[in-house]
């Protein structure tokens, strides 16, 4: 470690990694009372992150869009962003589909190992409803409900029409939102300093709640292995290749820059809660402008979920295999398409993807009880897929920034 007079501080991502490892050990050995001593740190940290999300997204999106200025460049950005989201999600799904068809983890799976699935179906929303509800009838209600798509819709509209206001008002509004954004970023940086403590609290509790972790791994190992292998291929090969060849950027330097949000996504299983950290890392470390990051990252956290899309596809085919159902080519196609829609519709919160599996099972006529098969290990897999979701969002921001001619540090 470099030594300069007084000891240099350990980099934040190392602190987080150490906290993560200590938390796993602590979670395995601690009893309920001992978990209570530390879990409050996770709760406070998560509350602080959630506190930041809405003001951060609003100020960031409004100032970002107001600074973009013209409608045509906004449209171009929008098209590129959506194009990136859909194509990377499809690539992720296909990776999962190929692996699950080769490894066939569901064949001979233990059907008795079914958990309860009541109440899962009620949360399901159709794509049509999602689109309609993007327009909030009451913006304060949307804030209250953490309805991200509605908030993003309103912020884009507001930011766009700031540019259409008379000059005196336009300048006041731009300045005001730039200023609020600056303050929100400062608060975010302050909260980020507590990430190691927060993560220690969260992970210790998650580990302690997994009773019989080893038993689970041995029974569900092949399924978990398939999902994690497919996610790793997407994370370490596909996305870096896209960053390198389409974005003309350095994927692994960017990955290092993203270590704090990635470890946080892994620990919290929520790309929404991680968003403040993602925005900070993409802007401050990789050098993407606020104009691009403010537009792509909140939208990405809400609708671009490569990890979730991949997982939906693998899980649905796993369930079909467990029930001995041979899927036709058309059914596999339906799964790919519904997995994409399910990932778009899934909320950026822990275990949202699990609920969406019901959409796919319904579409191809598989029993909904199948969800019970994968329930027990969902929380663990969620950590990996959320990490992939956040990584893909950040790669998108870099690629789009490069394509707009920005000079980045990666
Ligand atoms: N937890 C994931 C996320 O926040 C969503 C999911 O359950 O797949 O990105």
Coordinates of C-alpha atoms and ligand atoms in Angstrom, one line a residue:
X1 CA 0.0 0.0 0.0
X2 CA 1.4 3.4 -0.8
X3 CA 2.6 5.2 2.3
X4 CA 2.7 8.9 2.4
X5 CA 3.3 10.3 5.8
X6 CA 0.1 9.1 7.3
X7 CA -1.5 5.8 6.1
X8 CA -3.4 6.2 2.8
X9 CA -7.0 5.3 3.0
X10 CA -8.1 2.0 1.6
X11 CA -10.0 2.5 -1.7
X12 CA -13.8 2.3 -1.2
X13 CA -14.3 -0.8 -3.4
X14 CA -11.8 -2.7 -1.3
X15 CA -13.6 -1.6 1.9
X16 CA -16.9 -2.8 0.4
X17 CA -15.4 -6.1 -0.6
X18 CA -13.9 -6.7 2.8
X19 CA -17.3 -5.7 4.4
X20 CA -19.0 -8.2 2.0
X21 CA -16.7 -11.1 3.1
X22 CA -16.9 -10.2 6.8
X23 CA -20.7 -10.0 6.5
X24 CA -20.9 -13.5 5.0
X25 CA -18.8 -15.0 7.8
X26 CA -20.8 -13.0 10.4
X27 CA -24.1 -14.0 8.8
X28 CA -23.2 -17.7 8.9
X29 CA -22.2 -17.7 12.6
X30 CA -24.4 -15.0 14.2
X31 CA -27.7 -15.8 15.9
X32 CA -30.8 -13.7 15.5
X33 CA -29.9 -11.2 18.2
X34 CA -26.4 -10.7 16.8
X35 CA -27.9 -10.0 13.4
X36 CA -30.1 -7.4 15.0
X37 CA -27.0 -5.6 16.2
X38 CA -25.9 -5.0 12.6
X39 CA -28.9 -5.2 10.4
X40 CA -30.0 -1.6 11.3
X41 CA -27.0 -0.3 9.4
X42 CA -28.3 -1.9 6.2
X43 CA -31.8 -0.5 6.9
X44 CA -30.5 3.0 7.4
X45 CA -28.3 2.8 4.3
X46 CA -31.1 1.6 2.1
X47 CA -33.4 4.2 3.4
X48 CA -30.8 6.9 2.6
X49 CA -30.4 5.6 -0.9
X50 CA -34.1 5.5 -1.5
X51 CA -34.4 9.0 -0.1
X52 CA -32.0 10.2 -2.8
X53 CA -33.7 8.5 -5.8
X54 CA -36.6 10.8 -6.6
X55 CA -34.9 14.2 -6.1
X56 CA -31.8 12.9 -7.8
X57 CA -33.6 11.5 -10.9
X58 CA -35.8 14.6 -11.1
X59 CA -33.1 17.2 -10.9
X60 CA -30.7 15.1 -13.0
X61 CA -33.2 14.4 -15.8
X62 CA -34.6 17.9 -15.9
X63 CA -31.2 19.6 -16.0
X64 CA -29.9 17.0 -18.4
X65 CA -32.7 17.4 -20.9
X66 CA -32.9 21.1 -20.5
X67 CA -29.2 21.2 -21.4
X68 CA -29.7 18.9 -24.4
X69 CA -31.8 21.6 -25.9
X70 CA -33.2 20.6 -29.2
X71 CA -36.0 18.0 -29.8
X72 CA -34.1 16.2 -32.5
X73 CA -31.0 15.4 -30.5
X74 CA -33.3 14.2 -27.7
X75 CA -35.1 12.0 -30.2
X76 CA -31.8 10.6 -31.5
X77 CA -30.6 9.9 -28.0
X78 CA -33.9 8.2 -27.2
X79 CA -33.7 5.9 -30.2
X80 CA -30.1 4.9 -29.6
X81 CA -30.8 4.2 -25.9
X82 CA -33.8 2.0 -26.6
X83 CA -32.0 0.3 -29.5
X84 CA -29.1 -0.5 -27.1
X85 CA -31.5 -1.8 -24.4
X86 CA -33.5 -4.1 -26.6
X87 CA -30.5 -5.6 -28.4
X88 CA -28.4 -6.3 -25.3
X89 CA -31.4 -7.8 -23.5
X90 CA -32.1 -10.0 -26.5
X91 CA -28.4 -11.1 -26.5
X92 CA -28.7 -11.9 -22.8
X93 CA -31.8 -14.0 -23.3
X94 CA -30.3 -15.9 -26.1
X95 CA -27.2 -16.7 -24.1
X96 CA -29.4 -18.1 -21.3
X97 CA -31.6 -20.0 -23.8
X98 CA -28.6 -21.7 -25.4
X99 CA -27.1 -22.7 -22.0
X100 CA -30.3 -24.0 -20.5
X101 CA -31.0 -26.1 -23.5
X102 CA -27.5 -27.6 -23.4
X103 CA -27.1 -28.1 -19.7
X104 CA -30.8 -29.1 -19.1
X105 CA -30.7 -28.5 -15.4
X106 CA -34.5 -29.1 -15.0
X107 CA -34.5 -32.7 -16.2
X108 CA -35.0 -34.9 -13.2
X109 CA -35.4 -31.9 -10.8
X110 CA -37.1 -32.6 -7.5
X111 CA -40.8 -31.6 -8.0
X112 CA -41.5 -32.0 -4.3
X113 CA -39.4 -29.1 -3.6
X114 CA -42.2 -26.6 -4.3
X115 CA -42.8 -23.5 -2.2
X116 CA -46.0 -21.5 -1.9
X117 CA -46.9 -19.3 -4.8
X118 CA -50.0 -17.6 -3.6
X119 CA -50.3 -13.9 -4.2
X120 CA -47.7 -13.9 -6.9
X121 CA -50.0 -13.4 -9.8
X122 CA -51.8 -10.4 -8.5
X123 CA -48.8 -8.1 -9.0
X124 CA -48.7 -8.9 -12.7
X125 CA -49.3 -6.0 -15.1
X126 CA -49.7 -6.2 -18.9
X127 CA -47.5 -4.3 -21.2
X128 CA -50.5 -2.2 -22.3
X129 CA -51.2 -1.2 -18.7
X130 CA -47.6 -0.3 -18.1
X131 CA -47.6 2.0 -21.1
X132 CA -50.9 3.7 -20.1
X133 CA -49.7 4.1 -16.5
X134 CA -46.6 5.8 -17.7
X135 CA -48.7 8.9 -17.8
X136 CA -49.3 9.9 -14.2
X137 CA -52.7 11.3 -13.3
X138 CA -51.2 12.8 -10.2
X139 CA -47.5 13.5 -10.1
X140 CA -47.3 13.5 -6.3
X141 CA -49.0 10.2 -6.2
X142 CA -46.3 8.9 -8.6
X143 CA -43.6 10.2 -6.2
X144 CA -45.4 8.5 -3.3
X145 CA -45.7 5.2 -5.1
X146 CA -42.1 5.4 -6.4
X147 CA -43.6 5.0 -9.9
X148 CA -40.4 5.4 -11.8
X149 CA -41.7 5.4 -15.4
X150 CA -44.3 8.0 -14.5
X151 CA -41.7 10.2 -12.8
X152 CA -39.3 9.8 -15.8
X153 CA -42.1 10.7 -18.2
X154 CA -43.0 13.8 -16.3
X155 CA -39.3 14.9 -15.9
X156 CA -38.6 14.5 -19.6
X157 CA -41.7 16.5 -20.5
X158 CA -40.8 19.2 -18.0
X159 CA -37.1 19.3 -19.0
X160 CA -38.1 19.6 -22.7
X161 CA -40.5 22.4 -22.1
X162 CA -38.0 24.3 -20.0
X163 CA -36.2 24.8 -23.3
X164 CA -39.3 26.2 -24.8
X165 CA -39.9 28.8 -22.0
X166 CA -39.1 32.5 -22.5
X167 CA -35.4 33.2 -22.0
X168 CA -35.5 34.8 -18.6
X169 CA -37.5 31.9 -17.2
X170 CA -35.6 29.3 -19.0
X171 CA -32.3 30.5 -17.5
X172 CA -33.8 30.7 -14.0
X173 CA -35.1 27.1 -14.3
X174 CA -31.9 25.7 -15.8
X175 CA -29.8 27.3 -13.1
X176 CA -32.2 26.1 -10.4
X177 CA -32.2 22.5 -11.5
X178 CA -28.5 22.5 -12.2
X179 CA -28.0 23.8 -8.6
X180 CA -30.4 21.2 -7.1
X181 CA -28.7 18.5 -9.0
X182 CA -25.3 19.6 -7.7
X183 CA -26.5 19.5 -4.1
X184 CA -28.1 16.0 -4.7
X185 CA -24.8 14.7 -6.0
X186 CA -23.0 16.0 -3.0
X187 CA -25.5 14.3 -0.7
X188 CA -25.1 11.1 -2.7
X189 CA -21.3 11.2 -2.4
X190 CA -21.7 11.6 1.4
X191 CA -24.0 8.6 1.6
X192 CA -21.7 6.6 -0.6
X193 CA -19.0 6.8 2.1
X194 CA -21.2 4.6 4.3
X195 CA -21.6 1.9 1.7
X196 CA -19.3 -0.6 3.5
X197 CA -21.3 -0.4 6.7
X198 CA -24.6 -0.6 4.9
X199 CA -23.5 -3.5 2.9
X200 CA -22.3 -5.3 6.0
X201 CA -25.7 -4.9 7.6
X202 CA -27.6 -6.0 4.5
X203 CA -25.5 -9.0 3.6
X204 CA -25.2 -10.4 7.1
X205 CA -29.0 -10.4 7.3
X206 CA -29.5 -12.0 3.9
X207 CA -26.9 -14.7 4.7
X208 CA -28.5 -15.4 8.1
X209 CA -32.0 -15.8 6.5
X210 CA -30.8 -18.5 4.1
X211 CA -31.3 -21.6 6.3
X212 CA -29.5 -24.6 5.0
X213 CA -27.5 -22.7 2.4
X214 CA -25.4 -25.8 1.6
X215 CA -28.4 -28.0 1.2
X216 CA -30.0 -25.5 -1.2
X217 CA -26.8 -25.3 -3.3
X218 CA -26.5 -29.1 -3.6
X219 CA -30.1 -29.5 -4.6
X220 CA -30.4 -26.5 -6.9
X221 CA -26.8 -26.3 -7.9
X222 CA -27.2 -27.1 -11.5
X223 CA -29.9 -24.6 -12.1
X224 CA -28.0 -21.9 -10.2
X225 CA -24.9 -22.8 -12.0
X226 CA -26.6 -22.4 -15.4
X227 CA -28.0 -19.0 -14.6
X228 CA -24.8 -17.7 -13.1
X229 CA -22.7 -19.1 -15.9
X230 CA -24.9 -17.5 -18.5
X231 CA -24.9 -14.2 -16.6
X232 CA -21.1 -14.3 -16.4
X233 CA -20.8 -14.8 -20.1
X234 CA -23.0 -11.8 -20.7
X235 CA -21.2 -9.8 -18.0
X236 CA -17.6 -10.6 -18.8
X237 CA -17.7 -11.3 -22.5
X238 CA -20.7 -10.0 -24.4
X239 CA -21.0 -6.6 -22.8
X240 CA -17.3 -5.8 -22.7
X241 CA -17.0 -6.8 -26.4
X242 CA -19.8 -4.4 -27.2
X243 CA -18.2 -1.6 -25.2
X244 CA -14.9 -2.3 -26.9
X245 CA -16.0 -2.6 -30.5
X246 CA -19.1 -0.5 -30.7
X247 CA -18.3 2.0 -28.0
X248 CA -14.6 2.1 -28.7
X249 CA -14.0 2.3 -25.0
X250 CA -12.0 0.3 -22.4
X251 CA -14.5 -2.1 -20.8
X252 CA -12.4 -3.4 -18.0
X253 CA -11.3 0.1 -16.9
X254 CA -14.9 1.1 -16.9
X255 CA -15.7 -2.1 -14.9
X256 CA -13.2 -1.0 -12.3
X257 CA -14.7 2.4 -12.2
X258 CA -18.0 0.8 -11.5
X259 CA -16.9 -1.4 -8.7
X260 CA -18.8 0.5 -5.9
X261 CA -22.2 0.4 -7.7
X262 CA -21.7 -3.1 -8.9
X263 CA -20.9 -4.4 -5.4
X264 CA -23.8 -2.4 -4.1
X265 CA -26.2 -3.9 -6.7
X266 CA -24.9 -7.3 -5.7
X267 CA -25.6 -6.7 -2.1
X268 CA -28.9 -4.8 -2.2
X269 CA -30.4 -6.7 -5.2
X270 CA -32.0 -3.5 -6.3
X271 CA -30.9 -1.5 -9.3
X272 CA -33.2 1.3 -8.2
X273 CA -31.5 1.7 -4.8
X274 CA -28.1 1.5 -6.6
X275 CA -29.0 4.2 -9.1
X276 CA -27.5 7.2 -7.1
X277 CA -24.2 5.3 -7.0
X278 CA -24.4 4.3 -10.6
X279 CA -24.9 7.9 -11.7
X280 CA -22.0 9.1 -9.6
X281 CA -19.6 6.4 -10.8
X282 CA -20.5 6.8 -14.5
X283 CA -20.1 10.6 -14.3
X284 CA -17.2 11.1 -11.9
X285 CA -15.1 8.0 -12.7
X286 CA -15.8 7.2 -16.4
X287 CA -16.4 10.8 -17.4
X288 CA -19.8 10.5 -19.1
X289 CA -21.6 13.9 -19.2
X290 CA -24.7 14.5 -17.1
X291 CA -26.6 15.1 -20.3
X292 CA -26.2 11.4 -21.3
X293 CA -26.1 9.8 -17.9
X294 CA -29.2 11.6 -16.6
X295 CA -31.2 10.4 -19.5
X296 CA -29.9 6.8 -19.9
X297 CA -29.3 5.7 -16.4
X298 CA -32.7 6.3 -14.7
X299 CA -34.4 4.9 -17.8
X300 CA -32.0 2.0 -17.8
X301 CA -32.5 1.1 -14.2
X302 CA -36.2 0.9 -14.8
X303 CA -36.5 -0.9 -18.2
X304 CA -33.1 -2.3 -19.1
X305 CA -32.6 -5.5 -17.2
X306 CA -30.3 -7.9 -19.1
X307 CA -29.7 -10.1 -16.1
X308 CA -33.4 -10.3 -15.3
X309 CA -34.3 -11.0 -18.9
X310 CA -31.7 -13.8 -19.1
X311 CA -32.9 -15.3 -15.8
X312 CA -36.6 -15.2 -16.9
X313 CA -35.8 -17.3 -19.9
X314 CA -33.6 -19.8 -18.1
X315 CA -36.1 -20.1 -15.2
X316 CA -39.1 -20.7 -17.5
X317 CA -37.3 -23.3 -19.6
X318 CA -36.0 -25.0 -16.4
X319 CA -39.6 -25.2 -15.1
X320 CA -40.7 -26.8 -18.4
X321 CA -37.9 -29.3 -18.2
X322 CA -38.8 -30.2 -14.6
X323 CA -42.4 -30.8 -15.6
X324 CA -41.2 -32.9 -18.5
X325 CA -42.8 -30.5 -21.1
X326 CA -41.0 -30.5 -24.5
X327 CA -41.2 -26.9 -25.7
X328 CA -41.8 -26.4 -29.4
X329 CA -39.7 -23.9 -31.4
X330 CA -42.6 -21.5 -31.3
X331 CA -43.0 -21.8 -27.6
X332 CA -39.3 -21.1 -27.2
X333 CA -39.8 -18.0 -29.3
X334 CA -42.7 -16.9 -27.1
X335 CA -40.4 -17.3 -24.1
X336 CA -37.7 -15.1 -25.6
X337 CA -40.2 -12.4 -26.4
X338 CA -42.1 -12.5 -23.1
X339 CA -38.8 -12.7 -21.2
X340 CA -37.9 -9.4 -22.8
X341 CA -41.2 -7.8 -21.9
X342 CA -41.1 -9.2 -18.4
X343 CA -37.6 -7.7 -17.9
X344 CA -38.9 -4.3 -19.1
X345 CA -41.9 -4.6 -16.8
X346 CA -40.0 -5.8 -13.7
X347 CA -39.5 -3.1 -11.0
X348 CA -36.0 -2.3 -9.9
X349 CA -36.4 -3.8 -6.5
X350 CA -35.4 -7.2 -4.9
X351 CA -37.1 -10.3 -6.3
X352 CA -39.3 -8.3 -8.8
X353 CA -38.2 -10.7 -11.5
X354 CA -39.6 -13.7 -9.7
X355 CA -43.1 -12.3 -10.0
X356 CA -42.7 -11.7 -13.7
X357 CA -42.0 -15.4 -14.4
X358 CA -45.7 -15.9 -14.0
X359 CA -46.2 -13.8 -17.2
X360 CA -44.1 -16.2 -19.2
X361 CA -45.5 -19.4 -17.7
X362 CA -49.0 -18.1 -18.5
X363 CA -48.0 -17.3 -22.1
X364 CA -46.7 -20.8 -22.8
X365 CA -49.2 -22.6 -20.7
X366 CA -47.0 -24.0 -17.9
X367 CA -48.3 -24.5 -14.4
X368 CA -47.8 -21.4 -12.2
X369 CA -46.8 -23.7 -9.3
X370 CA -43.6 -24.1 -11.2
X371 CA -42.5 -20.8 -9.6
X372 CA -42.3 -22.7 -6.3
X373 CA -39.4 -24.7 -7.7
X374 CA -37.2 -21.7 -8.0
X375 CA -38.4 -19.7 -5.1
X376 CA -35.8 -20.8 -2.6
X377 CA -32.8 -19.8 -4.5
X378 CA -34.3 -16.6 -6.1
X379 CA -32.8 -14.2 -3.5
X380 CA -29.3 -15.5 -4.2
X381 CA -29.7 -15.4 -8.0
X382 CA -31.2 -11.9 -7.7
X383 CA -27.8 -10.6 -6.5
X384 CA -26.1 -11.8 -9.7
X385 CA -28.8 -10.6 -12.1
X386 CA -29.1 -7.2 -10.5
X387 CA -25.4 -6.7 -10.8
X388 CA -25.7 -7.6 -14.5
X389 CA -28.6 -5.2 -14.9
X390 CA -26.6 -2.3 -13.5
X391 CA -23.5 -3.2 -15.5
X392 CA -25.5 -3.1 -18.7
X393 CA -27.0 0.3 -17.9
X394 CA -23.6 1.7 -17.3
X395 CA -22.1 0.2 -20.5
X396 CA -25.0 1.7 -22.4
X397 CA -24.2 5.2 -21.0
X398 CA -20.6 4.8 -22.1
X399 CA -21.4 3.6 -25.6
X400 CA -24.0 6.3 -26.2
X401 CA -21.7 9.0 -24.8
X402 CA -18.9 7.8 -27.1
X403 CA -21.3 7.8 -30.1
X404 CA -22.2 11.4 -29.3
X405 CA -18.5 12.3 -29.6
X406 CA -17.8 12.7 -25.8
X407 CA -14.2 12.3 -24.5
X408 CA -14.3 9.8 -21.7
X409 CA -11.6 8.5 -19.3
X410 CA -12.3 4.9 -20.5
Ligands
LIG1 N1 -33.7 -7.1 -8.4 C1 -33.6 -6.8 -9.8 C2 -33.2 -5.4 -10.0 O1 -33.5 -4.5 -9.1 C3 -34.9 -7.1 -10.5 C4 -35.2 -8.5 -10.5 O2 -35.8 -9.0 -9.5 O3 -34.7 -9.2 -11.4 O4 -32.6 -5.0 -10.9

